[in-house]
CSV table of C-alpha atoms and ligand atoms in Angstrom, one decimal:
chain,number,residue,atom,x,y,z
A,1,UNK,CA,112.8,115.6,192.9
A,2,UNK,CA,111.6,118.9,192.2
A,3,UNK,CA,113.0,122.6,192.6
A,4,UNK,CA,111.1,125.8,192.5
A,5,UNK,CA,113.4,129.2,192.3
A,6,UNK,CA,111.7,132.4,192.1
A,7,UNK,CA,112.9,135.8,189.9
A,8,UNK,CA,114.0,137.1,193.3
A,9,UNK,CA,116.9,134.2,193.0
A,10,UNK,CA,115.1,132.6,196.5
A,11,UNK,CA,113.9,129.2,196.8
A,12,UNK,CA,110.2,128.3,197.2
A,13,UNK,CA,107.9,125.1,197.8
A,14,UNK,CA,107.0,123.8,195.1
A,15,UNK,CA,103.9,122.2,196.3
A,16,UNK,CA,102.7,125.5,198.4
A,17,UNK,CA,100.7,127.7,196.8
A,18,UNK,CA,102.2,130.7,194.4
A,19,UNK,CA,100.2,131.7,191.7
A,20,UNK,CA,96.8,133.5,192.7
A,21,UNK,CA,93.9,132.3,191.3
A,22,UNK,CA,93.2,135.6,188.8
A,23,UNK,CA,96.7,135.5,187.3
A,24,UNK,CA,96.3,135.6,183.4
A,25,UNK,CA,98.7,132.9,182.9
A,26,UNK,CA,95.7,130.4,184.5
A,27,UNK,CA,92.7,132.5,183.4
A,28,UNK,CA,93.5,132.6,179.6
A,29,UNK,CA,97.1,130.8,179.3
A,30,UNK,CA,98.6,134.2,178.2
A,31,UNK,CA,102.0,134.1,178.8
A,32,UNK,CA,105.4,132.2,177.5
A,33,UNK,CA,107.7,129.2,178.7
A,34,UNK,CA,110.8,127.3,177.7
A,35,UNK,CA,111.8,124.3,178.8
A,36,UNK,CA,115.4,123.8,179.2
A,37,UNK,CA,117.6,120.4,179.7
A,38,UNK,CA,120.4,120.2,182.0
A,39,UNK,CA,122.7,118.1,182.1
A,40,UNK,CA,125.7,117.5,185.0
A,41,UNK,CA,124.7,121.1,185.9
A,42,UNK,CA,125.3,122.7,182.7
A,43,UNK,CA,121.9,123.6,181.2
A,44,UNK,CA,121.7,123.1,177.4
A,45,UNK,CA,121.9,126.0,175.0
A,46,UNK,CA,120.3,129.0,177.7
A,47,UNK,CA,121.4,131.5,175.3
A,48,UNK,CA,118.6,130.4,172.7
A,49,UNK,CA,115.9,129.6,175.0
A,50,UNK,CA,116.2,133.1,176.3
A,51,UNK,CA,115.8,134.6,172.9
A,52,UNK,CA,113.4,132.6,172.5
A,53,UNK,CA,111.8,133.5,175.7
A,54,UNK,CA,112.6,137.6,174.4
A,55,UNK,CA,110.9,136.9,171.4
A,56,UNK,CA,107.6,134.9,172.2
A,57,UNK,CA,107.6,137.7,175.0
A,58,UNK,CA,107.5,140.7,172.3
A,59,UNK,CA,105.1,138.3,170.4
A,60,UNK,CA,102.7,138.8,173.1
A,61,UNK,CA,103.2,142.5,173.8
A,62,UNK,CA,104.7,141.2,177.5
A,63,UNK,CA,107.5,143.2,178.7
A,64,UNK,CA,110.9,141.7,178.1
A,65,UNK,CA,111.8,138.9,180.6
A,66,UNK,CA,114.5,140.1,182.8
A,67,UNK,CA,117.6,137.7,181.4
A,68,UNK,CA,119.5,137.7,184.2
A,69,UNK,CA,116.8,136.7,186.6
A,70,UNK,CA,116.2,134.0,184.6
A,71,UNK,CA,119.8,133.0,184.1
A,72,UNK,CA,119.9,133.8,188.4
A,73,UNK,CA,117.1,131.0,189.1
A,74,UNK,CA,118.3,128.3,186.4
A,75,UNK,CA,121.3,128.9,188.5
A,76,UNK,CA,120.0,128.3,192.0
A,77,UNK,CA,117.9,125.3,190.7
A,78,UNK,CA,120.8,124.0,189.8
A,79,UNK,CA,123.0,124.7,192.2
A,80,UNK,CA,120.6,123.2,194.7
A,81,UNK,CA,119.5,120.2,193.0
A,82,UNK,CA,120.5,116.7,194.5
A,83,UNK,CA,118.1,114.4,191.9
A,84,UNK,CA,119.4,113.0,188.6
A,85,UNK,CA,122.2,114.2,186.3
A,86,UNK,CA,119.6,115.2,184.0
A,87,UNK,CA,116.7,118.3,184.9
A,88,UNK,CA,114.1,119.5,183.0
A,89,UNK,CA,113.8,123.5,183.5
A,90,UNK,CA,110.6,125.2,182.6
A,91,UNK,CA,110.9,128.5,183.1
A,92,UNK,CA,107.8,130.3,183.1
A,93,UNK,CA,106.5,134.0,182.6
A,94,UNK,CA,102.9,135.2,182.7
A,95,UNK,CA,101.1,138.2,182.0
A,96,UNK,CA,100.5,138.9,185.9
A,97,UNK,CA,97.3,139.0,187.7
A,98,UNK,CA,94.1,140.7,186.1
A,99,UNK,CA,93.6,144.4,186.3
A,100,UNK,CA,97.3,144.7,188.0
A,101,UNK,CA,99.9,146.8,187.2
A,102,UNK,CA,101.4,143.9,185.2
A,103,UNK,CA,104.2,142.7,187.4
A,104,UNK,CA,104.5,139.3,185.4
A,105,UNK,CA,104.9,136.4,187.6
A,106,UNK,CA,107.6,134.4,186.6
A,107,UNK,CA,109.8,131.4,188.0
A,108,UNK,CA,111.7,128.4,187.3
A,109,UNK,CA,111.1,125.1,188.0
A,110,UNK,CA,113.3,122.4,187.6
A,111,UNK,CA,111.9,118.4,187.7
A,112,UNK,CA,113.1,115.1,186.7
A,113,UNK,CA,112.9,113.9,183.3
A,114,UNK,CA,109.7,111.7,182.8
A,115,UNK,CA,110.3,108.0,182.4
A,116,UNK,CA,107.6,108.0,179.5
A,117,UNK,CA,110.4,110.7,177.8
A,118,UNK,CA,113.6,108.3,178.5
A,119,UNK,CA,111.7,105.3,177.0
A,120,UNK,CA,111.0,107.1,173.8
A,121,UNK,CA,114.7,108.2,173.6
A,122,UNK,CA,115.8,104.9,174.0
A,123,UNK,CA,112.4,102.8,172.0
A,124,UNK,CA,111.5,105.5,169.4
A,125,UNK,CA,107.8,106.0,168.9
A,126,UNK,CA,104.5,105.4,166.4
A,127,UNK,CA,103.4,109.2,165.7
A,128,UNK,CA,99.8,110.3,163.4
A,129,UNK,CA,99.9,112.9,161.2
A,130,UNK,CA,97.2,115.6,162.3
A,131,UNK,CA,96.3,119.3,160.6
A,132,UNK,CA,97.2,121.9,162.5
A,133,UNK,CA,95.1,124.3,160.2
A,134,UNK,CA,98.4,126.6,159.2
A,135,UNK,CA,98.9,127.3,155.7
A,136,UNK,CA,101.6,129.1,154.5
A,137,UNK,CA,102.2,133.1,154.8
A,138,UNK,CA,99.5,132.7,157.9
A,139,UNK,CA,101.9,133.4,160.2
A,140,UNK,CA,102.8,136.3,158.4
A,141,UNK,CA,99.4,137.3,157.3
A,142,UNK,CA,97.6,137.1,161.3
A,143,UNK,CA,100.6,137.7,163.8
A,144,UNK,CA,97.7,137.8,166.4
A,145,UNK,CA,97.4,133.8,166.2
A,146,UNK,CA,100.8,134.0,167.5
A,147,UNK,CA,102.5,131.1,165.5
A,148,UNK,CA,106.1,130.4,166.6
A,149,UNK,CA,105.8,132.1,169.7
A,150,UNK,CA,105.9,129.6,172.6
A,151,UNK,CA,102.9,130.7,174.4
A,152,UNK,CA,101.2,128.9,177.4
A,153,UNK,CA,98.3,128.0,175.6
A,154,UNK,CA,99.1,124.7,174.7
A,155,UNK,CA,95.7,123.1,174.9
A,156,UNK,CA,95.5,122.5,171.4
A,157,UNK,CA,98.8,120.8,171.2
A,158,UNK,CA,98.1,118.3,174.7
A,159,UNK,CA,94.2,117.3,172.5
A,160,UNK,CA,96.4,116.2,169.6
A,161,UNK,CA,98.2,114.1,171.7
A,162,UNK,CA,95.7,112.5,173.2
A,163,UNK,CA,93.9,112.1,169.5
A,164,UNK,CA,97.7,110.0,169.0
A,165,UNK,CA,96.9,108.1,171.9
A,166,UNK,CA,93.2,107.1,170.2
A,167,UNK,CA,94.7,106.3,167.3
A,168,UNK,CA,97.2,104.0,169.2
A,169,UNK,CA,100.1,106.0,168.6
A,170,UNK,CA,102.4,108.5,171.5
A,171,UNK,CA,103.0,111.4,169.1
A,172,UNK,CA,101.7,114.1,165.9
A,173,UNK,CA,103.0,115.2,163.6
A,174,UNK,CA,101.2,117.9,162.6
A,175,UNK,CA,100.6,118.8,158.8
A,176,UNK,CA,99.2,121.7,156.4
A,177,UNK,CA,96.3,120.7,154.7
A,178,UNK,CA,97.9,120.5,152.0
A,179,UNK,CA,100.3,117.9,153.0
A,180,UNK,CA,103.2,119.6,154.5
A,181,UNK,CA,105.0,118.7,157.2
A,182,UNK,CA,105.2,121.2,160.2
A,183,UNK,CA,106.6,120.0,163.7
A,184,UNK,CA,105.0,118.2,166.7
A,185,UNK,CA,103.0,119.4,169.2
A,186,UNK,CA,106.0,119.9,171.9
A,187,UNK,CA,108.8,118.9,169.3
A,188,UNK,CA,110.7,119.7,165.9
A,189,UNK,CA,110.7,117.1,163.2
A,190,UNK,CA,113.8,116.1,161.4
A,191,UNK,CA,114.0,113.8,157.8
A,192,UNK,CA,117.7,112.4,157.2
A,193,UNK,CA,118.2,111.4,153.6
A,194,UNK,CA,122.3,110.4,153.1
A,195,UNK,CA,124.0,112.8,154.8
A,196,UNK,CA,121.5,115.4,154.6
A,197,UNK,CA,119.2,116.3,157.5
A,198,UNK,CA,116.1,118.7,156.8
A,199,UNK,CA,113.5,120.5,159.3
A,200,UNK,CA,110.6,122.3,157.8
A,201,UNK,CA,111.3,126.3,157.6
A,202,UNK,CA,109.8,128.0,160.8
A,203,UNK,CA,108.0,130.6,158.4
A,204,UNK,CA,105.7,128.2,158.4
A,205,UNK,CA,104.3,129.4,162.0
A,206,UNK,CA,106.2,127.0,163.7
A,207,UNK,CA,108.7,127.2,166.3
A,208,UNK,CA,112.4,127.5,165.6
A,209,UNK,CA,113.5,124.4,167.9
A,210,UNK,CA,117.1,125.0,170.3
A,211,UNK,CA,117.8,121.3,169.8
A,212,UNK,CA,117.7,121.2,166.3
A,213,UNK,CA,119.9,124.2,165.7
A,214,UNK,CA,122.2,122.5,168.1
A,215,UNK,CA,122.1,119.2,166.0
A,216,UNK,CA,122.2,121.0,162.7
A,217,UNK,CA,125.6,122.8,164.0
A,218,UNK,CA,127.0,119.3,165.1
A,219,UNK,CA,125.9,118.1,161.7
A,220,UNK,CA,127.4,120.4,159.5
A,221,UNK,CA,130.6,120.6,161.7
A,222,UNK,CA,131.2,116.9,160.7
A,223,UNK,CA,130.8,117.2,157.0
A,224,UNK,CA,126.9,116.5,156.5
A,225,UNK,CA,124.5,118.9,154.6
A,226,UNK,CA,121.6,120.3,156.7
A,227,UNK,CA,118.7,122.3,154.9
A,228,UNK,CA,115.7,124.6,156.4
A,229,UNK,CA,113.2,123.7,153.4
A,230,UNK,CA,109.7,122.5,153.6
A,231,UNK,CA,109.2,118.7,153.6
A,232,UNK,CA,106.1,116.8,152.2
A,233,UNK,CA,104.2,113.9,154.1
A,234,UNK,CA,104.9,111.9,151.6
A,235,UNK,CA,108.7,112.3,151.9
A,236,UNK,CA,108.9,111.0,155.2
A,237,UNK,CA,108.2,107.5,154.0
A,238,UNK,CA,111.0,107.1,151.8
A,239,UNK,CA,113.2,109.2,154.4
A,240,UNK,CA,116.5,106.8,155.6
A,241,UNK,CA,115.2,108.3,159.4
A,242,UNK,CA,112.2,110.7,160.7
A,243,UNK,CA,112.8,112.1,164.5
A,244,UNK,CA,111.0,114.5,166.4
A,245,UNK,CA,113.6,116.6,168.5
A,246,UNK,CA,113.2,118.6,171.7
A,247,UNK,CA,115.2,120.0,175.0
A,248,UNK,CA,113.8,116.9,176.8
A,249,UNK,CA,113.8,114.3,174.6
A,250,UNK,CA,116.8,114.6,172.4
A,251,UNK,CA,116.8,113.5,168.9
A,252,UNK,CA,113.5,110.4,169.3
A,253,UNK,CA,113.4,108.2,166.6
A,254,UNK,CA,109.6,107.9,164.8
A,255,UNK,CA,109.6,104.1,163.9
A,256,UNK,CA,105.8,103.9,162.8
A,257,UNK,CA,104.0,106.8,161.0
A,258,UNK,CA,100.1,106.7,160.7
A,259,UNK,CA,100.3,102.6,161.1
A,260,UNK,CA,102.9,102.2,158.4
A,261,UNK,CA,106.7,101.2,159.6
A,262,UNK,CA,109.6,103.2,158.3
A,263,UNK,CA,112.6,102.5,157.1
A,264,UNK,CA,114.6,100.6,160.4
A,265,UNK,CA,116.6,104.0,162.0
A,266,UNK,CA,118.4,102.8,164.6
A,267,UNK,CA,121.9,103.0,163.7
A,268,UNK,CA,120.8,106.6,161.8
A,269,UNK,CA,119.6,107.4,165.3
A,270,UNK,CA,123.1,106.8,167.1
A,271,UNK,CA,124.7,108.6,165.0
A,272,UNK,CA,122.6,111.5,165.2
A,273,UNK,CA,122.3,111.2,169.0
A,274,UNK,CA,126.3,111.0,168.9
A,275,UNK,CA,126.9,114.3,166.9
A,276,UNK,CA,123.8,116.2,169.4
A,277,UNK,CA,126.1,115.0,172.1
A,278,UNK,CA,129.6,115.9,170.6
A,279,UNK,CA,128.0,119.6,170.5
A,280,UNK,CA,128.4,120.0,174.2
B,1,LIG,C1,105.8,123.4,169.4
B,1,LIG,C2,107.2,123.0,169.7
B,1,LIG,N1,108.1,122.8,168.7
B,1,LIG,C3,109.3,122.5,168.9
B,1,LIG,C4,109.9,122.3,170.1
B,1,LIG,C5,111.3,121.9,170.3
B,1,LIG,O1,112.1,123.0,170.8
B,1,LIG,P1,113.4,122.8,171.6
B,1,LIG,O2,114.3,121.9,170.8
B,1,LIG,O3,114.0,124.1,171.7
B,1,LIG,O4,113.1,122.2,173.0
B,1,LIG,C6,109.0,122.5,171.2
B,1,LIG,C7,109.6,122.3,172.6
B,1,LIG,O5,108.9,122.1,173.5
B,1,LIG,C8,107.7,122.9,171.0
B,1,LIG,O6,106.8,123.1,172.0
């Protein structure tokens, strides 16, 4: 099943034609996204995604998304929706059509979660280690290559994965060159060592991920130690668990990274898969 809702809170087709040909989010993928989870209705931490969405928005030099349309159409979407008791929401927001007055075109979409998604949640996955060509204080240094923002042009990120796939594996986990760890290409990576869970700092030009923040509260709520600090490659191979985390995949276990096994996760990965759950 899939449901299209527009700004204007209305209902549309989702497979009739809506976006014209010279809008700039198809022309040069400028413009921003979330994807949301919800679940029995509820979505999942809407508050954060729409910062989020605020601040890849002022990223970009877009206006700022109008919040409560956004809020409006997750609303209808879900209001409306008769599929599974999980959605995936993308909400979208583009720069508008070329040489327009820049009206953005914006909408939300709501679709079923992909089996390939609920097989890694259940399976965990083999994940490469690929350069992403960020170094640190780039981010800082060249705002105009628009690290951390969550910007439509996610070309880059959909090669890596199909470099994975060449290399036999489903996900990246992208690196500096210098051998530090960063996130994957439509995901945040977490190391658990004890009772202490650690995501790379998103200084580092990468996205600050909803799901994590939401795990990391759980965490810390139930005694364990969670850090923002910068992990090495290396580290993940003597880590008790690694896990990529995102809005549509939960916490996935990485069971195999660049063709070496790591340390057996699965009861590390209930337990964190527990406390994401215990958040809502
Ligand atoms: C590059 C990148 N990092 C991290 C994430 C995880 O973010 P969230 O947990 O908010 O879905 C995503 C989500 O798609 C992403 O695209």
């Amino acid at each position: 099943m899939r449901l299209l809702a527009l700004l204007d809170g209305t209902l549309a087709d989702p497979d009739a034609p809506l976006v014209r040909v010279d809008d700039l989010g198809l022309l040069r993928g400028d413009g921003i996204f979330e994807t949301i989870l919800a679940v029995d209705g509820k979505p999942r931490e809407l508050g954060p995604h729409l910062d989020r969405l605020a601040r890849s928005a002022a990223m970009l030099d877009m206006p700022e998304p109008d919040r409560a349309a956004f809020e409006r159409a997750v609303r209808v979407v879900l209001d409306n929706w008769t599929g599974g008791a999980e959605v995936a929401l993308k909400a979208v927001l583009t720069r508008g059509i070329e040489g327009g007055d820049g009206t953005p075109t914006g909408f939300v979409m709501g679709m079923e979660i992909s089996a390939k998604a609920l097989a890694q949640r259940a399976e965990g996955l083999a994940a490469v280690t690929l350069e992403r060509g960020i170094e640190p204080g780039l981010a800082e240094r060249a705002p105009w290559l628009l690290l951390g923002a969550k910007s439509l042009s996610y070309a880059v990120n959909m090669a890596a994965l199909r470099e994975a796939e060449r290399r036999g594996a489903a996900e990246v986990v992208f690196t500096t060159s210098s051998g530090s760890v960063l996130e994957g290409p439509t995901s945040t990576l977490i190391a658990a060592r004890g009772r202490t869970l650690t995501t790379p700092p998103s200084t580092l030009g990468i996205l600050p991920g909803t799901t994590q923040a939401a795990l990391f509260q759980a965490a810390e709520r139930a005694g364990w130690t969670v850090e923002v600090e910068p992990i090495a490659v290396d580290d993940l191979y003597t880590a008790d668990g690694v896990f990529l985390a995102s809005s549509v995949r939960k916490i996935t276990r990485v069971h195999t990274l660049d063709g070496k096994s790591l340390p057996d996760s699965t009861a590390l990965h209930t337990t964190l898969t527990t406390l994401y759950e215990s958040h809502y």
